[in-house]
CSV table of C-alpha atoms and ligand atoms in Angstrom, one decimal:
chain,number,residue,atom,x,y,z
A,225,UNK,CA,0.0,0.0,0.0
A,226,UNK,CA,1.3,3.6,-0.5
A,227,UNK,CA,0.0,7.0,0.9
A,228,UNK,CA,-2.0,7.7,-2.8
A,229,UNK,CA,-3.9,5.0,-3.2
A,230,UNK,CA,-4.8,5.9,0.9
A,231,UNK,CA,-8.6,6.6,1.1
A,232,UNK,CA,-8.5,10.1,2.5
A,233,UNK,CA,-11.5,12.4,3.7
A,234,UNK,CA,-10.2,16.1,3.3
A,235,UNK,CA,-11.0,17.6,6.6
A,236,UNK,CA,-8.0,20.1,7.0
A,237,UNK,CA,-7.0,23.0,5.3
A,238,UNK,CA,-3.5,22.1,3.9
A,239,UNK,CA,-1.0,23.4,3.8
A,240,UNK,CA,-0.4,25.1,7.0
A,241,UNK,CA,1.6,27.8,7.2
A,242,UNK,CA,5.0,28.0,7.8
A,243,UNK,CA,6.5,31.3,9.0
A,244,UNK,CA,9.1,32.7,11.0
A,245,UNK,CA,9.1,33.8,14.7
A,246,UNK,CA,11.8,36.8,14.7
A,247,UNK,CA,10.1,38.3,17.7
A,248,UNK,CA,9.8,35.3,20.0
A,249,UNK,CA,14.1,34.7,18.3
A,250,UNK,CA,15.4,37.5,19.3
A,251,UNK,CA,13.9,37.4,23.0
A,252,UNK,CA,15.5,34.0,23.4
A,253,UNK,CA,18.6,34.9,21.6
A,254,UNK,CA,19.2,31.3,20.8
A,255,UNK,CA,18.4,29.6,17.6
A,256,UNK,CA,16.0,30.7,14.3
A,257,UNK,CA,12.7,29.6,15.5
A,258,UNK,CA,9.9,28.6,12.4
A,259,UNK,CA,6.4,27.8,13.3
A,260,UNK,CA,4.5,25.3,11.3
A,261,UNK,CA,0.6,26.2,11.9
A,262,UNK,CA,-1.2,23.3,12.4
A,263,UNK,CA,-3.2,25.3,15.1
A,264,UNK,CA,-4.4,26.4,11.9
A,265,UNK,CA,-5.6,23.2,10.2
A,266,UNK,CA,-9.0,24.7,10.3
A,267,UNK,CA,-11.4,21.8,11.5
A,268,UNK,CA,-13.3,23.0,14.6
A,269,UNK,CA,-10.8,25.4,15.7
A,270,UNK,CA,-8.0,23.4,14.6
A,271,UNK,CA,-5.5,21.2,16.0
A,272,UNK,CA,-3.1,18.5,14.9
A,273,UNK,CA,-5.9,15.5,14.6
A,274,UNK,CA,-7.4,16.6,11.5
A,275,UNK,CA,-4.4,15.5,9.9
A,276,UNK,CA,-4.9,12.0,11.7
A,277,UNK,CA,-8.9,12.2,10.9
A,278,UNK,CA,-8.6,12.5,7.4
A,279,UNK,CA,-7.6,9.1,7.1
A,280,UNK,CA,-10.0,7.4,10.0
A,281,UNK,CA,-12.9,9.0,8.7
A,282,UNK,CA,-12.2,7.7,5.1
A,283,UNK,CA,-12.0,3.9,6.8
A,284,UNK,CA,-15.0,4.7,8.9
A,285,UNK,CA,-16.5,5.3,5.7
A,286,UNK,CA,-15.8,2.5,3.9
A,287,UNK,CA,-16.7,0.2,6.5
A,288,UNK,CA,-20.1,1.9,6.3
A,289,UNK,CA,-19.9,3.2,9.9
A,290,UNK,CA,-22.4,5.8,11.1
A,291,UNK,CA,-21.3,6.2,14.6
A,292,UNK,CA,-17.6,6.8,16.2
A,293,UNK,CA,-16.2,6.3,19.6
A,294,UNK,CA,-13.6,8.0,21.0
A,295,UNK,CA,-12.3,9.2,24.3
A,296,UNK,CA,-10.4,11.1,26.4
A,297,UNK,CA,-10.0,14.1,29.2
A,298,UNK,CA,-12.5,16.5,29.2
A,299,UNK,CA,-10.4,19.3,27.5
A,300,UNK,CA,-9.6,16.8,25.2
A,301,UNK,CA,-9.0,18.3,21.5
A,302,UNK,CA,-9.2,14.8,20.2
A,303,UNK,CA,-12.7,14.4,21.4
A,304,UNK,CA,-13.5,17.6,20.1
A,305,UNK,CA,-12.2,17.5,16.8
A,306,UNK,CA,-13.7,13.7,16.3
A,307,UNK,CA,-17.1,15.1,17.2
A,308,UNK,CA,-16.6,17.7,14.7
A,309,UNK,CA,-15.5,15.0,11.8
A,310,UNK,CA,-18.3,13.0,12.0
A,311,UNK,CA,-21.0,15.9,11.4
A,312,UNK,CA,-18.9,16.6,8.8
A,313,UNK,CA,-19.0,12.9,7.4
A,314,UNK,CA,-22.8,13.0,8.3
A,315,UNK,CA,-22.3,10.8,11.2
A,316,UNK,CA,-23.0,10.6,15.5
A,317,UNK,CA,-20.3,10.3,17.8
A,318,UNK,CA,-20.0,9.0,21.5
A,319,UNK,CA,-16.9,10.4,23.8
A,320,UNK,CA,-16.0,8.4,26.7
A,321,UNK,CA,-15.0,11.1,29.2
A,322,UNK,CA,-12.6,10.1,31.9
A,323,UNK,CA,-11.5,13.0,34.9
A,324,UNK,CA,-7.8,14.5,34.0
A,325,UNK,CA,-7.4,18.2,34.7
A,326,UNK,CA,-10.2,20.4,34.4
A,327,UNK,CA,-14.1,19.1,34.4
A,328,UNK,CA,-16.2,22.0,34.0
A,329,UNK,CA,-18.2,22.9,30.8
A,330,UNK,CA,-15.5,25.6,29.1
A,331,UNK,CA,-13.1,25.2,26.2
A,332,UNK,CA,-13.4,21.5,24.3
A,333,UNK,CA,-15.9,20.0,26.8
A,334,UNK,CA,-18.5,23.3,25.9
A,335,UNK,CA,-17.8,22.9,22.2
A,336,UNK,CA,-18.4,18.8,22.6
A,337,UNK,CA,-22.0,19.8,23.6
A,338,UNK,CA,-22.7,22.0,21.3
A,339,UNK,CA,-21.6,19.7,18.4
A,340,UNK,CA,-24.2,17.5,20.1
A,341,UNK,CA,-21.5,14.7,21.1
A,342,UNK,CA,-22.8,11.8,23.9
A,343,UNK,CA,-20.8,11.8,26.2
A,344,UNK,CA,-20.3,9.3,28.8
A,345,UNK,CA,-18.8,10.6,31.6
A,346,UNK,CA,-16.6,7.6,33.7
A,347,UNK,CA,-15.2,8.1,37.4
A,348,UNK,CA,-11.4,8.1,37.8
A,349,UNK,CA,-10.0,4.8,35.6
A,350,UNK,CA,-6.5,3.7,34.3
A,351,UNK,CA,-6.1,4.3,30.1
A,352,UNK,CA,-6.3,0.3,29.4
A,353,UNK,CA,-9.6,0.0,31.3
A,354,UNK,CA,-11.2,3.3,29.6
A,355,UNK,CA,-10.0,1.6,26.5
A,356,UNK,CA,-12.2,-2.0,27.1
A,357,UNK,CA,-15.4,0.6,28.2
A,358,UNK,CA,-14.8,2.1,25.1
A,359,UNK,CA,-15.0,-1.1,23.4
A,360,UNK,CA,-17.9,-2.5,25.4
A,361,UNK,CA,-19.5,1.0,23.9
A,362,UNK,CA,-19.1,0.0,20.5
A,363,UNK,CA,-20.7,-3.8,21.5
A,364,UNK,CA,-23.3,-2.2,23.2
A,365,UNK,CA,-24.4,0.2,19.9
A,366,UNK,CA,-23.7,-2.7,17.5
A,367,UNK,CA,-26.4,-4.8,19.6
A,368,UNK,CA,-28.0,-1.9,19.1
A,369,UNK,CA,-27.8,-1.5,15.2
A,370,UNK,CA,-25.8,1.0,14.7
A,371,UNK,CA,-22.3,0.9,13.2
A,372,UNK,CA,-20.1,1.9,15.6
A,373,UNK,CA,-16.3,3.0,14.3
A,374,UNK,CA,-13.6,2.9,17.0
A,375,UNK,CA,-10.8,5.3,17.5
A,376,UNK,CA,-8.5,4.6,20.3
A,377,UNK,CA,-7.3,7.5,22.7
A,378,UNK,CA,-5.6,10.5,21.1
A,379,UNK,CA,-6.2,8.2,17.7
A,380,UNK,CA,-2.7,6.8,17.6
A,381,UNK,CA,-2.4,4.3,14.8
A,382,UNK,CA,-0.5,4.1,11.9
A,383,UNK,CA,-3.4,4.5,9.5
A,384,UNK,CA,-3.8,8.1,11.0
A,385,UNK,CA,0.0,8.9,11.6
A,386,UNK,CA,0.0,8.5,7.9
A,387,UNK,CA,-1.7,12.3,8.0
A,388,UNK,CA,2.1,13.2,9.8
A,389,UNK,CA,4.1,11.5,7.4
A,390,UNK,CA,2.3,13.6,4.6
A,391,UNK,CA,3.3,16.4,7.0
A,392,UNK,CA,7.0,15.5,6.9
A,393,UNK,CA,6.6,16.1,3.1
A,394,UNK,CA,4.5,18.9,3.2
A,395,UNK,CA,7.0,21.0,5.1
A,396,UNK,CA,10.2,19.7,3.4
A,397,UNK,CA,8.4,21.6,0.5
A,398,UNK,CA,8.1,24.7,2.2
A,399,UNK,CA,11.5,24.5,3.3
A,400,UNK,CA,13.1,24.7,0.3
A,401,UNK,CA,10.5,27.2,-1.2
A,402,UNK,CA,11.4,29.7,1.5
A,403,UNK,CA,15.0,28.6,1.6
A,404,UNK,CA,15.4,27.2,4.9
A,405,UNK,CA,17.4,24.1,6.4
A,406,UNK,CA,16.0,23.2,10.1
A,407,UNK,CA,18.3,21.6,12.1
A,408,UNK,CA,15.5,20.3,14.8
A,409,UNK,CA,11.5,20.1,14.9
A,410,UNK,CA,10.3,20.4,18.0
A,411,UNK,CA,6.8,18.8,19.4
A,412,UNK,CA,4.8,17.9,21.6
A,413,UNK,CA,3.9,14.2,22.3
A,414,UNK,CA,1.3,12.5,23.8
A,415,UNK,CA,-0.5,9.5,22.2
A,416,UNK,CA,2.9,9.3,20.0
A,417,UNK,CA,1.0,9.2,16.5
A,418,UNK,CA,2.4,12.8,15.6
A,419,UNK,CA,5.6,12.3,16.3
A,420,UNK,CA,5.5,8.6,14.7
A,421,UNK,CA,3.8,9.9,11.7
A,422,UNK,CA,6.6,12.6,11.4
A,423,UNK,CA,9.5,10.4,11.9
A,424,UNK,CA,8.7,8.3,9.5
A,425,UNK,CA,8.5,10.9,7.2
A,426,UNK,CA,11.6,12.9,7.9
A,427,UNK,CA,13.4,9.2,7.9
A,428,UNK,CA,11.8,8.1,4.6
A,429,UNK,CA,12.8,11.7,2.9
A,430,UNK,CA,16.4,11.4,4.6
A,431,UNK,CA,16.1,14.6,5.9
A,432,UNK,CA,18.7,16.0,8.0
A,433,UNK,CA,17.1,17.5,10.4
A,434,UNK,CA,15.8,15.1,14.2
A,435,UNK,CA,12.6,15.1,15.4
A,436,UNK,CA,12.6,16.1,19.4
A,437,UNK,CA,9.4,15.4,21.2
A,438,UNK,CA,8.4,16.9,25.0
A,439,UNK,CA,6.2,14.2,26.6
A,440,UNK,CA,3.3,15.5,28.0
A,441,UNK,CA,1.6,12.6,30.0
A,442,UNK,CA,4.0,9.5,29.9
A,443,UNK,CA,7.5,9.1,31.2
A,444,UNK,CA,9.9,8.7,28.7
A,445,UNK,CA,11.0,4.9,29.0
A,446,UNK,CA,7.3,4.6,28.0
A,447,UNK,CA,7.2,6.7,25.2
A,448,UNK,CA,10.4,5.6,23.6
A,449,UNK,CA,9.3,2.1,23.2
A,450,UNK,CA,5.5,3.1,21.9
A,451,UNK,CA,7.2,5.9,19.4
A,452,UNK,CA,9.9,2.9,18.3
A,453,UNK,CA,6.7,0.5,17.7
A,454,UNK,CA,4.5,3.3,16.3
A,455,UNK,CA,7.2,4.7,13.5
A,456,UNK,CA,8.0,1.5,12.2
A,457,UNK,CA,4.3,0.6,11.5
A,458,UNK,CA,3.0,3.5,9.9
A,459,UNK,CA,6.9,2.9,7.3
A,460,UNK,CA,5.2,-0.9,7.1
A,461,UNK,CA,2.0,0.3,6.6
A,462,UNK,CA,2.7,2.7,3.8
A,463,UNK,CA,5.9,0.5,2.5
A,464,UNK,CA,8.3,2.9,3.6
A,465,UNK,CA,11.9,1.4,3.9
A,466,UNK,CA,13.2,3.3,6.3
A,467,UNK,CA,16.1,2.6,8.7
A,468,UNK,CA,15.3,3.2,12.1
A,469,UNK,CA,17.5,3.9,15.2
A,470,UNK,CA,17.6,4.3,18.7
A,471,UNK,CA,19.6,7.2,17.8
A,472,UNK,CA,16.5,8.7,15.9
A,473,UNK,CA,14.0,8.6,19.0
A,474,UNK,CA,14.6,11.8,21.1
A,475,UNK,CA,12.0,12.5,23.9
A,476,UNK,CA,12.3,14.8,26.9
A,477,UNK,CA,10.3,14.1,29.9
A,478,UNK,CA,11.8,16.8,32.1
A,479,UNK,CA,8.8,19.4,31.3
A,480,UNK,CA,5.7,17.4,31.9
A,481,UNK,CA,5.3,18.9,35.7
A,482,UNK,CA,3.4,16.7,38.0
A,483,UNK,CA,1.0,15.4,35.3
A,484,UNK,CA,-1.1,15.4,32.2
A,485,UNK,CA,-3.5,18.6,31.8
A,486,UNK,CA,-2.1,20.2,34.7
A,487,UNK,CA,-0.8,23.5,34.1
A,488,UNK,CA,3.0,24.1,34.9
A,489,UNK,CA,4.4,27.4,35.7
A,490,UNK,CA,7.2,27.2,32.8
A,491,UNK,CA,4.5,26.4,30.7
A,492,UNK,CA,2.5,29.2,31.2
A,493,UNK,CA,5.1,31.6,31.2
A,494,UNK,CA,5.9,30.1,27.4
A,495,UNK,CA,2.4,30.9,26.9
A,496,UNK,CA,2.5,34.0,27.9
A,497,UNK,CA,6.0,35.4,25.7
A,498,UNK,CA,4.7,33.7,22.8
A,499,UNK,CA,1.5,35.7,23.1
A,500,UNK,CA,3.6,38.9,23.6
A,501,UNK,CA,6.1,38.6,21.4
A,502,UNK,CA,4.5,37.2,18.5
A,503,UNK,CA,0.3,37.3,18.9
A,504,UNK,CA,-0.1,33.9,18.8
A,505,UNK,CA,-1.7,31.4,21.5
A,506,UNK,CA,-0.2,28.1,23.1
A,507,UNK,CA,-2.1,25.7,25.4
A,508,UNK,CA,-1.4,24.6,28.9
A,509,UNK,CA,-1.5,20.9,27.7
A,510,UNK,CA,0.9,20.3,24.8
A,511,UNK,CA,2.5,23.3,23.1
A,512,UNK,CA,3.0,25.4,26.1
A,513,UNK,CA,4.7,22.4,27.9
A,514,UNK,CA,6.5,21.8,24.6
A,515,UNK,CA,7.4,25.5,24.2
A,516,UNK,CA,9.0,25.3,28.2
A,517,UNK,CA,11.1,22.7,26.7
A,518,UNK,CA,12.5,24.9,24.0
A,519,UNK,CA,13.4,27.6,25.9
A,520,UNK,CA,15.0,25.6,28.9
A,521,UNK,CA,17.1,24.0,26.0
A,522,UNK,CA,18.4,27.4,24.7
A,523,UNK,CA,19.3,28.3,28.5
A,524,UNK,CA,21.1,25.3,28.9
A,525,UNK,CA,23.2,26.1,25.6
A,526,UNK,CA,21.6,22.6,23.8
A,527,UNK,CA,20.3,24.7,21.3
A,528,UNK,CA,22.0,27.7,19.7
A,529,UNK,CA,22.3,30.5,17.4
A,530,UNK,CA,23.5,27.7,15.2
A,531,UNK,CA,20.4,26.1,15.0
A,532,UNK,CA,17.1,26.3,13.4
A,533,UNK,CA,14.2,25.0,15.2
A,534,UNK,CA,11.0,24.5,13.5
A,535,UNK,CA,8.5,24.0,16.3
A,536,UNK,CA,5.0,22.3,15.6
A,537,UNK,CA,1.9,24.0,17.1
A,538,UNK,CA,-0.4,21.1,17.3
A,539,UNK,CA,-3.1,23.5,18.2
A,540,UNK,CA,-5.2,22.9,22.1
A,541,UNK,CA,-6.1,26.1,21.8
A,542,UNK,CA,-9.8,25.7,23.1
A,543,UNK,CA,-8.3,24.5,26.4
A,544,UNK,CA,-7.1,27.5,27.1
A,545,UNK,CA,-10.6,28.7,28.1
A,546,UNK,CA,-10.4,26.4,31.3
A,547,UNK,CA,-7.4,27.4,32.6
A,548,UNK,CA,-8.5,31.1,33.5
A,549,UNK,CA,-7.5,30.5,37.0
A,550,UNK,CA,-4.1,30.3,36.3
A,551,UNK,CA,-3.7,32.6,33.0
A,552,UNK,CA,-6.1,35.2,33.8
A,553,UNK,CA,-4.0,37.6,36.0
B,186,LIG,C1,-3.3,15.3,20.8
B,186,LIG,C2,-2.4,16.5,20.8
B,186,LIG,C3,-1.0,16.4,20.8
B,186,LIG,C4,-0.3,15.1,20.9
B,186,LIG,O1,-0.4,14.3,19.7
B,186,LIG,P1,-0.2,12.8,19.8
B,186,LIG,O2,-0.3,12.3,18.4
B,186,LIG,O3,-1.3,12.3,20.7
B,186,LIG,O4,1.1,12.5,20.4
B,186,LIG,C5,-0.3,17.6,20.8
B,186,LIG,N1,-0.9,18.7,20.9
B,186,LIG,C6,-2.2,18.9,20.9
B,186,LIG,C7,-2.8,20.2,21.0
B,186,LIG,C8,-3.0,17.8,20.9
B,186,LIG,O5,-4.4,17.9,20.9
């Protein structure tokens, strides 16, 4: 199989843009910094996972299904952004809501209910159990009649990290048209599939530049051996030959703070001199976290004038809305 003869369900508005950060660089005083937009993918206010969506939605279709599960936190931008796919595709959608960070009705969770998701809220319960109710969901809806479609948790698999490996390609483009040579992309990672999906691209173009991921939930033991797993499928999947090495899997784990959603003070104070210096919003969750990485790797001299750093906003903006406790002062 190969990524164009890939059933795909345009959802995003492609490409994103890719543009310079000379602001934000000279307050750091460290390397070039490039953002690539993909807060700007346009689906339901945005976000990384219409990349991913584009190719579930095509297999959901295909198999005829009229209803998808999904889950996650209740800021989760997943759930939100399934929700939204599935009007889109003329279809229902069930999220299975588990408690992580904040639980009120604001950002993703108020946009959930107004894109009419059920949601089924659970009480405090590890991934791999939230994972079987999930499944038991789709039983439950199939005894039911309906056809449910399942998307695991942040919709990690290689059929949707195939949307990041398109990515890889779509922004060695843009490179060259704006003349630019990064020597690191910076990211994010949670579920993995992004980051898979990217190095699997950057690997199969031999690109020169590494891929550096800043966990956001798992420690990185964890994460090495799930983004190991997860690259190489999505190169199976597509018939990618690439040649993959322990060299090529870089996480950091060191700016996650005490847990998934919750807010960190580096994080926030990313957020707020990316806002100042260049107008443009990060999240608590992922790219803020992900940003605090960044700059603690210019302080400790990793990452110089030297370099260039392309750094991936995979969107979460929504989710800022729930964190006014800590943001709005
Ligand atoms: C889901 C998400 C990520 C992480 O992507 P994974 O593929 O799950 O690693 C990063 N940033 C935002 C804003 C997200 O919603």
């Amino acid at each position: 199989m190969n990524i164009p003869q890939l059933p795909r369900f345009r959802l995003a508005t492609l490409p994103t843009p890719l543009h310079d950060a000379p602001r934000l660089t000279a307050a750091l005083g460290g390397p070039r910094i490039l953002f690539k937009r993909d807060d700007l993918t346009g689906l339901a206010l945005g976000g990384n996972k219409a990349r991913k969506l584009e190719f579930l939605l095509a297999d959901a279709l295909a198999q005829q299904a009229d209803i998808l599960v999904t889950g996650g936190g209740p800021q989760s931008n997943h759930v939100r952004m399934t929700a939204a796919a599935a009007r889109i595709a003329g279809m229902d959608a069930v999220g299975v809501i588990y408690p992580s960070g904040k639980g009120e009705t604001q950002g993703n969770l108020l946009l959930d209910h107004l894109l009419g998701l059920e949601i089924i809220r659970l009480p405090p319960t590890p991934h791999a159990q939230v994972e079987a109710f999930m499944l038991d969901t789709c039983e439950r809806l199939r005894q039911a009649g309906r056809r449910p479609y399942y998307i695991p948790l942040g919709g990690s698999v290689p059929l949707a990290d195939t949307g990041y490996v398109l990515c890889a390609l779509e922004l060695q483009q843009q490179c060259l048209e704006i003349g630019v040579s990064p020597s690191h992309i910076i990211l994010p990672t949670g579920s993995c599939g992004t980051h898979a999906g990217l190095l699997a691209g950057v690997k199969w173009l031999q690109a020169p530049y590494r891929v550096l991921g800043m966990t956001v939930s798992r420690a990185r033991e964890e994460v090495q051996s799930r983004l190991e797993r997860l690259t190489q499928e999505t190169a199976d999947l597509l018939g990618l030959r690439i040649d993959l090495t322990a060299d090529d899997i870089i996480i950091h784990d060191a700016y996650r703070g005490p847990g998934y959603a919750i807010s960190t003070p580096e994080g926030e104070a990313a957020i707020r001199l990316v806002a100042t210096t260049e107008g443009i919003f990060l999240d608590p969750v992922y790219t803020g976290k992900a940003m605090a990485g960044l700059i603690d790797l210019i302080r400790r001299g990793a990452l110089t004038r030297e370099h260039t750093v392309v750094f991936l906003h995979t969107g979460g903006v929504p989710g800022l809305f729930a964190y006014d406790k800590e943001l709005g002062h």
